mmCIF file with all atom_site columns, C-alpha atoms in Angstrom:
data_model
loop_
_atom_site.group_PDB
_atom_site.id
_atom_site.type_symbol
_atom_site.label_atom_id
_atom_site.label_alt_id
_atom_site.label_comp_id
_atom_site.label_asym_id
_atom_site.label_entity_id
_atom_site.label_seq_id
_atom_site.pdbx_PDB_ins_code
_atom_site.Cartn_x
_atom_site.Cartn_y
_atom_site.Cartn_z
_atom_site.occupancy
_atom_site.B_iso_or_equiv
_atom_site.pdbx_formal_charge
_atom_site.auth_seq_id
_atom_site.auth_comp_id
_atom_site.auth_asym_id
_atom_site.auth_atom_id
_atom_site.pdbx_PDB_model_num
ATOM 1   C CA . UNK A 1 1   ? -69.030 30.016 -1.420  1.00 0.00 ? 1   UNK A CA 1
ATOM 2   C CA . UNK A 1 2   ? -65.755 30.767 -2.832  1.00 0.00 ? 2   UNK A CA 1
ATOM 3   C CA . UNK A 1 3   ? -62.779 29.887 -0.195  1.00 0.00 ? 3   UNK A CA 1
ATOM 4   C CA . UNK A 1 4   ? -59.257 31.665 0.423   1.00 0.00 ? 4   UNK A CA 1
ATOM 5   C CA . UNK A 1 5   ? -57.707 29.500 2.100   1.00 0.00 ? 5   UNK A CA 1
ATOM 6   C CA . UNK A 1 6   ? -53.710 29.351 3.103   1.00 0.00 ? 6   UNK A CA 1
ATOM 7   C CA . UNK A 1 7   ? -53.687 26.617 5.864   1.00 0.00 ? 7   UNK A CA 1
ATOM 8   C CA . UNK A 1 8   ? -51.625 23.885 7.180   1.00 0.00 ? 8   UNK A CA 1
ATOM 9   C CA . UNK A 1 9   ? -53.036 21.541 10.168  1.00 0.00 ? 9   UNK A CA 1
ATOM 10  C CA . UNK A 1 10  ? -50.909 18.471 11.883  1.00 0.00 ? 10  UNK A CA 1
ATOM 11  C CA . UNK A 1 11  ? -52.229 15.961 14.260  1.00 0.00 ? 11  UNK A CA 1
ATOM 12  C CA . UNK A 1 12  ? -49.991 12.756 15.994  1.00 0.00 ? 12  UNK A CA 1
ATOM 13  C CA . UNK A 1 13  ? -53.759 11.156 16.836  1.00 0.00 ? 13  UNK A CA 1
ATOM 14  C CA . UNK A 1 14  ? -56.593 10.771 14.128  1.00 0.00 ? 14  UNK A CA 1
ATOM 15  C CA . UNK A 1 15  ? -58.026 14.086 13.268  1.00 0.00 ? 15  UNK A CA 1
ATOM 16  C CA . UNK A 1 16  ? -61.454 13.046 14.582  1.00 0.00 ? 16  UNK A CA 1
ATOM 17  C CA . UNK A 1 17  ? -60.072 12.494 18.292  1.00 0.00 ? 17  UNK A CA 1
ATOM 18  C CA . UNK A 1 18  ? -57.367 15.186 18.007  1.00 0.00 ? 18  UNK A CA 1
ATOM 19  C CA . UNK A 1 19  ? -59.767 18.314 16.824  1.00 0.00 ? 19  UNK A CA 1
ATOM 20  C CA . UNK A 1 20  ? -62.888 18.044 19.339  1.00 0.00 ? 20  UNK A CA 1
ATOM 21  C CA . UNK A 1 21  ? -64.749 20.204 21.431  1.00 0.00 ? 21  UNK A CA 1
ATOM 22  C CA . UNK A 1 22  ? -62.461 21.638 24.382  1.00 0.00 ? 22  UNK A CA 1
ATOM 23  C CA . UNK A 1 23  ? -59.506 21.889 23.070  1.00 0.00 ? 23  UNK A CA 1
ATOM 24  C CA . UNK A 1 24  ? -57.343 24.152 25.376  1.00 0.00 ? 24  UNK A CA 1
ATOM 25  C CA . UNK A 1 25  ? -54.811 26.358 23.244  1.00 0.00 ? 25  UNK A CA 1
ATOM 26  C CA . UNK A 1 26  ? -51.169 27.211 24.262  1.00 0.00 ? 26  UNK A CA 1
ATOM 27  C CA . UNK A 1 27  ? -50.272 30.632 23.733  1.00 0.00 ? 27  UNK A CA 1
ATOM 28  C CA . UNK A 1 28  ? -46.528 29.966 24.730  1.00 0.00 ? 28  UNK A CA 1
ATOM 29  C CA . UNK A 1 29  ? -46.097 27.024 22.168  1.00 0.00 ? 29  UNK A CA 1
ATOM 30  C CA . UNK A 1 30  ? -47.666 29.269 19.309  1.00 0.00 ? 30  UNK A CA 1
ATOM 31  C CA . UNK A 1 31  ? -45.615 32.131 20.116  1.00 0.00 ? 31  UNK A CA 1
ATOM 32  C CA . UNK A 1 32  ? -42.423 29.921 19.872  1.00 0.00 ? 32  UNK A CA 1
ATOM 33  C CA . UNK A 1 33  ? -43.206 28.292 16.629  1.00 0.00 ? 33  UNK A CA 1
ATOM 34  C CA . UNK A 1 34  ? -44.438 31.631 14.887  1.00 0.00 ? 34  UNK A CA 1
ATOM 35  C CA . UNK A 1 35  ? -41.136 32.957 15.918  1.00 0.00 ? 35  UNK A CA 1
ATOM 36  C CA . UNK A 1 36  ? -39.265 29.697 15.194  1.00 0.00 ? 36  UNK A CA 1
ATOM 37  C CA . UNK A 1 37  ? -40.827 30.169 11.464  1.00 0.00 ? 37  UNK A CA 1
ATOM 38  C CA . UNK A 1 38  ? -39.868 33.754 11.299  1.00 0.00 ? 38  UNK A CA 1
ATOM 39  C CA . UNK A 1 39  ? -35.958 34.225 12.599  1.00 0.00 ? 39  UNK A CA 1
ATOM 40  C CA . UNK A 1 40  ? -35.515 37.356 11.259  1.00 0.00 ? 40  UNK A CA 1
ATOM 41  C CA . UNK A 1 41  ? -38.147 39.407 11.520  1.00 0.00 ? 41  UNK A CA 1
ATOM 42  C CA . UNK A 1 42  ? -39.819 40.367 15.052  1.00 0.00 ? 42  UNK A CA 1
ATOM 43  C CA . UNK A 1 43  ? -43.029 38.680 15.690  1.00 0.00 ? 43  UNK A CA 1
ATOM 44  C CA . UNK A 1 44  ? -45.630 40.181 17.841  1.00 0.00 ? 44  UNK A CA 1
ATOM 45  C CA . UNK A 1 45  ? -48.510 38.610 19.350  1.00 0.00 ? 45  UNK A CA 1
ATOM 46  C CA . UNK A 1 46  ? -52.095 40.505 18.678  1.00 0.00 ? 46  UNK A CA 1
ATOM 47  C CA . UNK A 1 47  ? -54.212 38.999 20.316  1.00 0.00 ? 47  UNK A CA 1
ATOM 48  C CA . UNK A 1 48  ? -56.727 35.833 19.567  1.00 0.00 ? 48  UNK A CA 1
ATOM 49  C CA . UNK A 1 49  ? -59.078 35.035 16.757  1.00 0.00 ? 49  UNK A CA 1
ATOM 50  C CA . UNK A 1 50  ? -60.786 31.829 15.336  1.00 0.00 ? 50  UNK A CA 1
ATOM 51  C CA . UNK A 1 51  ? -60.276 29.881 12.295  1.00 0.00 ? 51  UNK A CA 1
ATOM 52  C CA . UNK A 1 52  ? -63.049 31.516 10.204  1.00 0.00 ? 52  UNK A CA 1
ATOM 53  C CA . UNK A 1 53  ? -60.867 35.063 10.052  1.00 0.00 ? 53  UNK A CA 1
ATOM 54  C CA . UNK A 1 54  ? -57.377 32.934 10.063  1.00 0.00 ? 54  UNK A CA 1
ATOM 55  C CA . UNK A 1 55  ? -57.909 31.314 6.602   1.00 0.00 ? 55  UNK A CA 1
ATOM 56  C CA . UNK A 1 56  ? -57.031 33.797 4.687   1.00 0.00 ? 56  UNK A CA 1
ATOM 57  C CA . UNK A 1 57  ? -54.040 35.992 6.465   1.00 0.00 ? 57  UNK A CA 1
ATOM 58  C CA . UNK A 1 58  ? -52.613 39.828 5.089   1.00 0.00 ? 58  UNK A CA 1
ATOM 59  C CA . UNK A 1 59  ? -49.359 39.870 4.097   1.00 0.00 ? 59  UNK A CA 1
ATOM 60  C CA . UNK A 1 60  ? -47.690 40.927 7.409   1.00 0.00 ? 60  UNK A CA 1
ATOM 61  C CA . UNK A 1 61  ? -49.530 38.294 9.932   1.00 0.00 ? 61  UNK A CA 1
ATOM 62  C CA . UNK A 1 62  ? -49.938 34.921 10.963  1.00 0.00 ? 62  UNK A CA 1
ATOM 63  C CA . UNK A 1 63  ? -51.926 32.751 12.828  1.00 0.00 ? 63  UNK A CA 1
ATOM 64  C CA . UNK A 1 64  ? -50.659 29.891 14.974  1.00 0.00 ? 64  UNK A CA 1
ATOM 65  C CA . UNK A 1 65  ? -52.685 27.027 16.914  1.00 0.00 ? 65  UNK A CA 1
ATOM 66  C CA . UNK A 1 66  ? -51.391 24.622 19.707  1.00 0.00 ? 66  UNK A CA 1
ATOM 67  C CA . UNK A 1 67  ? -53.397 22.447 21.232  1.00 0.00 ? 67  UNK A CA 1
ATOM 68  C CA . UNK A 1 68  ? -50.831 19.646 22.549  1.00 0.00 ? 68  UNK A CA 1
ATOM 69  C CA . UNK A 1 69  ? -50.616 17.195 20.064  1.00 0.00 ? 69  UNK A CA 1
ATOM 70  C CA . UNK A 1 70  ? -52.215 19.514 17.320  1.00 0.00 ? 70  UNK A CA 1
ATOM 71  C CA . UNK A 1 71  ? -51.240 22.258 15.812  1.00 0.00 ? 71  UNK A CA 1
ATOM 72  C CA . UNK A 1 72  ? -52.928 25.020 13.212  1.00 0.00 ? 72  UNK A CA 1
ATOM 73  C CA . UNK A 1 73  ? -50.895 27.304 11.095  1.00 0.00 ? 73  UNK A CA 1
ATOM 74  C CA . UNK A 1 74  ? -52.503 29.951 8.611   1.00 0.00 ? 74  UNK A CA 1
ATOM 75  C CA . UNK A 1 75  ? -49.616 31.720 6.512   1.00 0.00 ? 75  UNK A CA 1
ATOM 76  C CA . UNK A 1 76  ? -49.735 33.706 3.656   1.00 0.00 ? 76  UNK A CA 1
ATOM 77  C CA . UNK A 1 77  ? -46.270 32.666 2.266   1.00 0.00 ? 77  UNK A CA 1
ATOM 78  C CA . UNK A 1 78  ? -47.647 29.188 1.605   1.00 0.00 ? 78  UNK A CA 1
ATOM 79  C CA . UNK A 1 79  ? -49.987 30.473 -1.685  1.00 0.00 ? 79  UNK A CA 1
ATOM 80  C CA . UNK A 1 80  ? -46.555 30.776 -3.815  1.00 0.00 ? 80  UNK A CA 1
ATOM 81  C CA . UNK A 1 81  ? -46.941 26.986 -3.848  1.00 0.00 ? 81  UNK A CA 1
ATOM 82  C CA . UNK A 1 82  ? -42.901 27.190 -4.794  1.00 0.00 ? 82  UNK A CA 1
ATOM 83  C CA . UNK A 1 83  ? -40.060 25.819 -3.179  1.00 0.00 ? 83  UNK A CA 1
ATOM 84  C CA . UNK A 1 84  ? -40.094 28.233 -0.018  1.00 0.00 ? 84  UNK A CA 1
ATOM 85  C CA . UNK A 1 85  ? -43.656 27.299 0.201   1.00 0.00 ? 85  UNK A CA 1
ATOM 86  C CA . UNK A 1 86  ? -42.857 23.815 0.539   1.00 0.00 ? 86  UNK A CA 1
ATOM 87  C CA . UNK A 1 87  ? -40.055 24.421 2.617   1.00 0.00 ? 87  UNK A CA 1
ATOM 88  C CA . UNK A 1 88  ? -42.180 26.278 4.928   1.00 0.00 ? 88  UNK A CA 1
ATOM 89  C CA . UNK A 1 89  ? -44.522 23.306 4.773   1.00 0.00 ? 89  UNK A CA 1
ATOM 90  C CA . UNK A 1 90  ? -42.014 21.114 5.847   1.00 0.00 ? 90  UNK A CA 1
ATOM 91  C CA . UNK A 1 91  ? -40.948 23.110 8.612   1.00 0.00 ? 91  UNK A CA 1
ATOM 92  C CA . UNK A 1 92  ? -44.442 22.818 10.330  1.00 0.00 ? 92  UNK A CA 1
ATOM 93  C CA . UNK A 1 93  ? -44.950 19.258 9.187   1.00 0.00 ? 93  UNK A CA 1
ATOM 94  C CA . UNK A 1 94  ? -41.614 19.062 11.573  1.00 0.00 ? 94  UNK A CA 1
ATOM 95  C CA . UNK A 1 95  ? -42.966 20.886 14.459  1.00 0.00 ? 95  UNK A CA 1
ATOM 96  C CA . UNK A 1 96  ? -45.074 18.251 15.878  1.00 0.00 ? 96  UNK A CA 1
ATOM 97  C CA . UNK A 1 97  ? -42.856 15.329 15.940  1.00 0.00 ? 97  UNK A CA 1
ATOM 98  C CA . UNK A 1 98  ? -44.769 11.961 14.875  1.00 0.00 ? 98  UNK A CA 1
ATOM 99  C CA . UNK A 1 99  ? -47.463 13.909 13.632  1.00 0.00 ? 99  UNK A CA 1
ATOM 100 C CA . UNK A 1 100 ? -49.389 13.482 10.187  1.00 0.00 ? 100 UNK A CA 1
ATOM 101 C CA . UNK A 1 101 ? -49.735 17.172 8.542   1.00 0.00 ? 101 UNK A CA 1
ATOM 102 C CA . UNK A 1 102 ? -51.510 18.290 5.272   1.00 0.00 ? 102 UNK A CA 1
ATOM 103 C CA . UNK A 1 103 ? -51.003 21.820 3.720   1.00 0.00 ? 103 UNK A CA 1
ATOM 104 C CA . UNK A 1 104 ? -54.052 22.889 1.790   1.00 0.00 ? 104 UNK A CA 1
ATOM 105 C CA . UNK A 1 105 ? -54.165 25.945 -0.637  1.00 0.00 ? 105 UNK A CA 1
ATOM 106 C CA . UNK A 1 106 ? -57.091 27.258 -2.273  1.00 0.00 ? 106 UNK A CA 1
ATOM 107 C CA . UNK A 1 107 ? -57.296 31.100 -3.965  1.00 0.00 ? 107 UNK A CA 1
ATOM 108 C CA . UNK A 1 108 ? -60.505 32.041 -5.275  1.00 0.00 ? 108 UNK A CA 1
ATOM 109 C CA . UNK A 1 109 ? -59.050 34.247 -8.226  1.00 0.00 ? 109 UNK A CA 1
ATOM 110 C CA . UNK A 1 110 ? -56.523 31.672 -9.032  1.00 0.00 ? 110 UNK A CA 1
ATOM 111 C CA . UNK A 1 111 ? -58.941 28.757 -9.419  1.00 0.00 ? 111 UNK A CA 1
ATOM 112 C CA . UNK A 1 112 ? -56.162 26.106 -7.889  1.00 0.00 ? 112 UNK A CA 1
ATOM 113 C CA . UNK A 1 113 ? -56.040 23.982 -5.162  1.00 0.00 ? 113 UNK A CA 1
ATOM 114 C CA . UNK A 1 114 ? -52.661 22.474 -3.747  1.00 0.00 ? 114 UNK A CA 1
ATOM 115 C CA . UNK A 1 115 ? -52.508 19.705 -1.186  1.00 0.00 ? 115 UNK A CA 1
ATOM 116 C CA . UNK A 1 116 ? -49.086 18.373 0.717   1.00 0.00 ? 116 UNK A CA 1
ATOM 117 C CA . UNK A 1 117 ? -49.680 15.783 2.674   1.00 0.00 ? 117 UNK A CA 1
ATOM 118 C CA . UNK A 1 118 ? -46.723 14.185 5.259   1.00 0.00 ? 118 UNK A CA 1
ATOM 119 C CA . UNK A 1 119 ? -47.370 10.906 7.243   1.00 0.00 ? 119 UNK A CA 1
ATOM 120 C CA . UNK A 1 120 ? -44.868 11.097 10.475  1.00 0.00 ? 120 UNK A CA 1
ATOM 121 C CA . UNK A 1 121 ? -43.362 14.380 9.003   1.00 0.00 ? 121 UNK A CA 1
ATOM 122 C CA . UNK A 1 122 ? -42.447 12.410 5.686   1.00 0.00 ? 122 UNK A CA 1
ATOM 123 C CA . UNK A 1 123 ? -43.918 14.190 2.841   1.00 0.00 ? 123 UNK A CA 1
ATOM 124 C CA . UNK A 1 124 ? -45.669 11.466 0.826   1.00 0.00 ? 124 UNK A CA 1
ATOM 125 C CA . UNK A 1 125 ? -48.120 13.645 -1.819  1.00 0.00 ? 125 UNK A CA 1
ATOM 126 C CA . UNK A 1 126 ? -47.508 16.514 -3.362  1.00 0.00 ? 126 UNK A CA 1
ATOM 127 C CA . UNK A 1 127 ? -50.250 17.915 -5.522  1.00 0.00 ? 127 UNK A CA 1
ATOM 128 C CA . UNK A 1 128 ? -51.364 21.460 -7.807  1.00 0.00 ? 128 UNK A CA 1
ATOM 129 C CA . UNK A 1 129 ? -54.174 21.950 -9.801  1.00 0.00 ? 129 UNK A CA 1
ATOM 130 C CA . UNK A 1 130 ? -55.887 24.714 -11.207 1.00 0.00 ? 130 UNK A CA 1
ATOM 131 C CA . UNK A 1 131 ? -59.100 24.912 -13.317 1.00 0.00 ? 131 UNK A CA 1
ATOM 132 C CA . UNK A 1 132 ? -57.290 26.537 -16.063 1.00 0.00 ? 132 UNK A CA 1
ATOM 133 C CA . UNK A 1 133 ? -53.845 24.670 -16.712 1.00 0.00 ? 133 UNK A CA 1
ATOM 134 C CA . UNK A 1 134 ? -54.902 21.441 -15.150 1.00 0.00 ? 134 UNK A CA 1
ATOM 135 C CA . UNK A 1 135 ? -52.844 18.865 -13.109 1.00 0.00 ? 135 UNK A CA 1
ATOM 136 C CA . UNK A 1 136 ? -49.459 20.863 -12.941 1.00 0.00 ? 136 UNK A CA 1
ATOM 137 C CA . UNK A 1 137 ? -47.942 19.257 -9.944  1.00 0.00 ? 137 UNK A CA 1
ATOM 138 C CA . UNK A 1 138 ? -49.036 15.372 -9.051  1.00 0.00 ? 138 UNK A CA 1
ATOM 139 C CA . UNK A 1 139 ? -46.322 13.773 -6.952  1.00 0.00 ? 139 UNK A CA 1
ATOM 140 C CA . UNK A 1 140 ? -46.885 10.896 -4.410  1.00 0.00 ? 140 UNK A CA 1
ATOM 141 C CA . UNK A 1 141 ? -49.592 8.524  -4.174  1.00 0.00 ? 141 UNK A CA 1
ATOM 142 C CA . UNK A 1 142 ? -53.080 9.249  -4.349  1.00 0.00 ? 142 UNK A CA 1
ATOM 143 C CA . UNK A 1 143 ? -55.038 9.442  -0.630  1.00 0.00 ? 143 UNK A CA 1
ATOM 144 C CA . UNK A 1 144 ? -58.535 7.727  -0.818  1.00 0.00 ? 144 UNK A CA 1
ATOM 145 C CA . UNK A 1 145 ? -60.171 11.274 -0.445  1.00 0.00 ? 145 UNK A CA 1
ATOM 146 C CA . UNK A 1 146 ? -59.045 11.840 -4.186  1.00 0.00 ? 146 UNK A CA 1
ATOM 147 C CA . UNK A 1 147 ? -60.172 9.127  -5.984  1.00 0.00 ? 147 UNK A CA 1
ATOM 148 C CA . UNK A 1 148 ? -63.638 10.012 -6.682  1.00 0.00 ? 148 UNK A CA 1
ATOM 149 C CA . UNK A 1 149 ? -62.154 13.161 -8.558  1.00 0.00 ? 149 UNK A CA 1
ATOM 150 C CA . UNK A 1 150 ? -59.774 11.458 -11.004 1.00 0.00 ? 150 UNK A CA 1
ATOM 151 C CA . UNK A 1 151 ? -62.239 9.045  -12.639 1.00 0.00 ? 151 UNK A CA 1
ATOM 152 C CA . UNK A 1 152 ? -62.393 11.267 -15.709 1.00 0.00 ? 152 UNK A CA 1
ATOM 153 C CA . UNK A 1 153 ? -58.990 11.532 -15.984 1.00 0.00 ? 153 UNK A CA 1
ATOM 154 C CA . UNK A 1 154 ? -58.241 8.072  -15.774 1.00 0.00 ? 154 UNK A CA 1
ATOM 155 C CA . UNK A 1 155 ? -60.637 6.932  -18.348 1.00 0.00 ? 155 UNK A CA 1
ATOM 156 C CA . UNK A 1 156 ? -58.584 9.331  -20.718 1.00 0.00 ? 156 UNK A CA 1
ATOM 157 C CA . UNK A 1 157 ? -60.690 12.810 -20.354 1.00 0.00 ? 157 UNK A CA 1
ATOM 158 C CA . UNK A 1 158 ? -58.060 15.522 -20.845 1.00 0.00 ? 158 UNK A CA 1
ATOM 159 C CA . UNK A 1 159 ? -56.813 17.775 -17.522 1.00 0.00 ? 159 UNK A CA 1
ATOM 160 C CA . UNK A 1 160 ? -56.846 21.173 -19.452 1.00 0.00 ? 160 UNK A CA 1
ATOM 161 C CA . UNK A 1 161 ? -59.733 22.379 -18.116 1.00 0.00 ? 161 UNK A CA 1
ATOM 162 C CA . UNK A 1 162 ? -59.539 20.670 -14.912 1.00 0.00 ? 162 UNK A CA 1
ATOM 163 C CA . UNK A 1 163 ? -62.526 18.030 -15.172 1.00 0.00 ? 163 UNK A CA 1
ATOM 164 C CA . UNK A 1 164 ? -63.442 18.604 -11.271 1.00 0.00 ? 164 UNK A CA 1
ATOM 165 C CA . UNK A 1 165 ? -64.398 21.509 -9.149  1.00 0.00 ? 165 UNK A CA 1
ATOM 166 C CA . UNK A 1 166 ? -60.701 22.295 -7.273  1.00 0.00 ? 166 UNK A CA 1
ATOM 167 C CA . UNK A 1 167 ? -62.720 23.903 -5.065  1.00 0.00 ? 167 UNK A CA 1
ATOM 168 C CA . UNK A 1 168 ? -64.347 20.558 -3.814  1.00 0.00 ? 168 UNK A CA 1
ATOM 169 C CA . UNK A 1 169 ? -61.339 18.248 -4.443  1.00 0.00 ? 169 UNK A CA 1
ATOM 170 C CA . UNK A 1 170 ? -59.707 20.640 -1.754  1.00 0.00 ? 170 UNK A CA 1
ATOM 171 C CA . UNK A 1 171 ? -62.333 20.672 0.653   1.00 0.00 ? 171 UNK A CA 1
ATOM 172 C CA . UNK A 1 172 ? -62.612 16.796 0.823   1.00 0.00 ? 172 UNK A CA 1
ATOM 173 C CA . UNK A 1 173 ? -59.403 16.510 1.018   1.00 0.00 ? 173 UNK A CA 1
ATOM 174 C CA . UNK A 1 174 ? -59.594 19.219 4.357   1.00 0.00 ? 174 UNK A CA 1
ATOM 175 C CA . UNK A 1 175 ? -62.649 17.258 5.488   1.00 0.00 ? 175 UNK A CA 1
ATOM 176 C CA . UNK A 1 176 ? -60.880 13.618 4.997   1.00 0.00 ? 176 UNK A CA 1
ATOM 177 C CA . UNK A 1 177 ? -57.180 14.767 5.879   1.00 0.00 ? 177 UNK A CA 1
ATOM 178 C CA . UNK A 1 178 ? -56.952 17.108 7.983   1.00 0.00 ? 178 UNK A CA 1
ATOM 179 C CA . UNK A 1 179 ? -60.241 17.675 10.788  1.00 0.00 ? 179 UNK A CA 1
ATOM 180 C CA . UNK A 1 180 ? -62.098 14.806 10.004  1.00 0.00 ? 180 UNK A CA 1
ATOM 181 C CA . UNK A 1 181 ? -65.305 16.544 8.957   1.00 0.00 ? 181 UNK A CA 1
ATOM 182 C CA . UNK A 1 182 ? -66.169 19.495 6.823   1.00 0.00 ? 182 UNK A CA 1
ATOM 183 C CA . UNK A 1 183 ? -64.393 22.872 7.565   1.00 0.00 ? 183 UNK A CA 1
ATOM 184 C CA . UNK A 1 184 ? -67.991 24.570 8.680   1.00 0.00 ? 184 UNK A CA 1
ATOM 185 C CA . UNK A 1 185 ? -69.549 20.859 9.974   1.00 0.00 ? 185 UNK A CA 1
ATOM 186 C CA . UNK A 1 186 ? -70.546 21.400 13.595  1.00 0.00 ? 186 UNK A CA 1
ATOM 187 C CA . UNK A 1 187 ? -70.139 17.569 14.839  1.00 0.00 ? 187 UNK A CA 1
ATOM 188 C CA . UNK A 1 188 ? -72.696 15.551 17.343  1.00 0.00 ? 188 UNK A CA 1
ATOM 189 C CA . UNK A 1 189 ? -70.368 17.039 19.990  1.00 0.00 ? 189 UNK A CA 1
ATOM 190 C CA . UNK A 1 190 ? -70.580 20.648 19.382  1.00 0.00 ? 190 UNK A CA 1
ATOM 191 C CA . UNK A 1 191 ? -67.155 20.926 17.505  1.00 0.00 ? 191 UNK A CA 1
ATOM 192 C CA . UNK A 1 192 ? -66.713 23.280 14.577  1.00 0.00 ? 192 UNK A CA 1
ATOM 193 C CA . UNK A 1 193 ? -63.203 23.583 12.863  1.00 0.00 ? 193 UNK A CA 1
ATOM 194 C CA . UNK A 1 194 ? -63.872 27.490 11.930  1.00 0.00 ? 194 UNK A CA 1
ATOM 195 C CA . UNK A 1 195 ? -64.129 28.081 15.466  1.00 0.00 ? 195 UNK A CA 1
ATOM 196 C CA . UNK A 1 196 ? -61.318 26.978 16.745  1.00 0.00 ? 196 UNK A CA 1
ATOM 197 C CA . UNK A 1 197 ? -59.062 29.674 18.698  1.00 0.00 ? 197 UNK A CA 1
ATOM 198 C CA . UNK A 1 198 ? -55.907 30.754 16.961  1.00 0.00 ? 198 UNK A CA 1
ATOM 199 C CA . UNK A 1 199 ? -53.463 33.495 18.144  1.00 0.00 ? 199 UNK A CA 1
ATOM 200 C CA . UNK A 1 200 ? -52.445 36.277 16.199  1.00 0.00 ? 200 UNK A CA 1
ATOM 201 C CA . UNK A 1 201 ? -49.111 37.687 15.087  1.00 0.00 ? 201 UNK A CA 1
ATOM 202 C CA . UNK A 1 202 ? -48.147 40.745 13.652  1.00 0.00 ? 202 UNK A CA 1
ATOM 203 C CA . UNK A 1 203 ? -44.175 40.208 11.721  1.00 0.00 ? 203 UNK A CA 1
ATOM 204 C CA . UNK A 1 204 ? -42.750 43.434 11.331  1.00 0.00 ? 204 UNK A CA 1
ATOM 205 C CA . UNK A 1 205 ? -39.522 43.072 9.527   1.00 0.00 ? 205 UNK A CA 1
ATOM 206 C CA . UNK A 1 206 ? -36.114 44.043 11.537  1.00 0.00 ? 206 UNK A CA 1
ATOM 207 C CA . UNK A 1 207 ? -34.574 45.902 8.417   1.00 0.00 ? 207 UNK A CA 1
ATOM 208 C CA . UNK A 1 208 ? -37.051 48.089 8.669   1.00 0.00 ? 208 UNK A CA 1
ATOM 209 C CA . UNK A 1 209 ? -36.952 48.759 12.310  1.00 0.00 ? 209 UNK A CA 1
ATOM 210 C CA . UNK A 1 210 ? -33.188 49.611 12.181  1.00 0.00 ? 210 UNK A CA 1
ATOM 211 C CA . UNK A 1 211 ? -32.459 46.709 13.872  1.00 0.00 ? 211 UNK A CA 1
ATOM 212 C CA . UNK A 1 212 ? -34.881 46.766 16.814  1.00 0.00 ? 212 UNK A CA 1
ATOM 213 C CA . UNK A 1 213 ? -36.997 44.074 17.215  1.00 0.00 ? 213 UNK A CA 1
ATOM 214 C CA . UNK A 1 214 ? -38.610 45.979 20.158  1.00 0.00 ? 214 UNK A CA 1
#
């Protein structure tokens, strides 16, 4: 299965406890961050999906989650993987104070994976690979999840073609980081990540609207 995937996910508690079966979403918190991450533009909710149709948003949408002390955010903007990206990153990383927050990327066409990870809203890893050019951003030091995939590299293999399947170095590092299980792993208590509820938001920019945000 090939995997779009624009997605950042912050917990205060270990992911295990904090993504579970039952998790009761808060419509008013989501609508106050989606709006809190687009100022000028009008945001309007659209309803409610789940994570499977989230992952992956058009262009003029978002998806928000808030569960207390967890949050989901699915945002196209974050695939530039440049410094708006990460500033966007760090704005949700902020949004759930004390939290731990990863950011994972993953595009299909663009064979590349980037990870940021932030540990009490601190960024502490900051990494971009794709199977083409290699390792072209590696900042931070390396979470456990990773290790397996650098052996190669470290026993002098070149990173141009990336020696590991992106695809699977970002997964683990979703599965490890950021739910504590695999994206589409239904747990012992009935729990599956892809279902979780999201709301939806359409952003309709106010230049275009004259003005209006009504």
């Amino acid at each position: 299965m090939a995997w779009s995937i624009a997605l950042a996910c912050a917990s205060v508690d270990d992911p295990v406890n904090a993504f579970r079966q039952g998790l009761i979403p808060d419509p008013d918190a989501a609508a106050d961050l989606a709006r809190r991450l687009y100022p000028d533009s009008a945001v309007v909710e659209s309803g409610d999906t789940v994570l499977d149709f989230a992952l992956w948003p058009y262009e003029d949408e978002l998806f928000v989650g808030a569960y207390g002390d967890a949050l989901i955010v699915c945002d196209r903007r974050l695939y530039d993987v440049d410094d708006a990206a990460r500033t966007l990153a760090d704005q949700i990383a902020a949004a759930l104070p004390g939290a731990h927050c990863g950011v994972l990327v993953l595009h299909s066409v663009v064979s590349g994976c980037w990870f940021r990870w932030y540990e009490r809203n601190q960024p502490k890893r900051d990494i971009f690979v794709t199977a083409e050019d290699g390792v072209v951003v590696d900042l931070g030091e390396r979470l456990p999840a990773e290790q397996p995939f650098w052996k190669a590299i470290d026993e002098g293999a070149s990173d141009v073609p990336l020696p590991f399947d992106y695809e699977e170095y970002g997964l683990a590092l979703a599965r490890e980081q950021l739910f504590g299980r695999g994206l589409s792993e239904r747990g012992r208590d009935g729990f599956l990540p892809l279902e979780l509820s999201l709301r939806r938001f359409k952003i309709r920019s106010l230049t275009r609207m004259g003005g209006n945000p009504h």
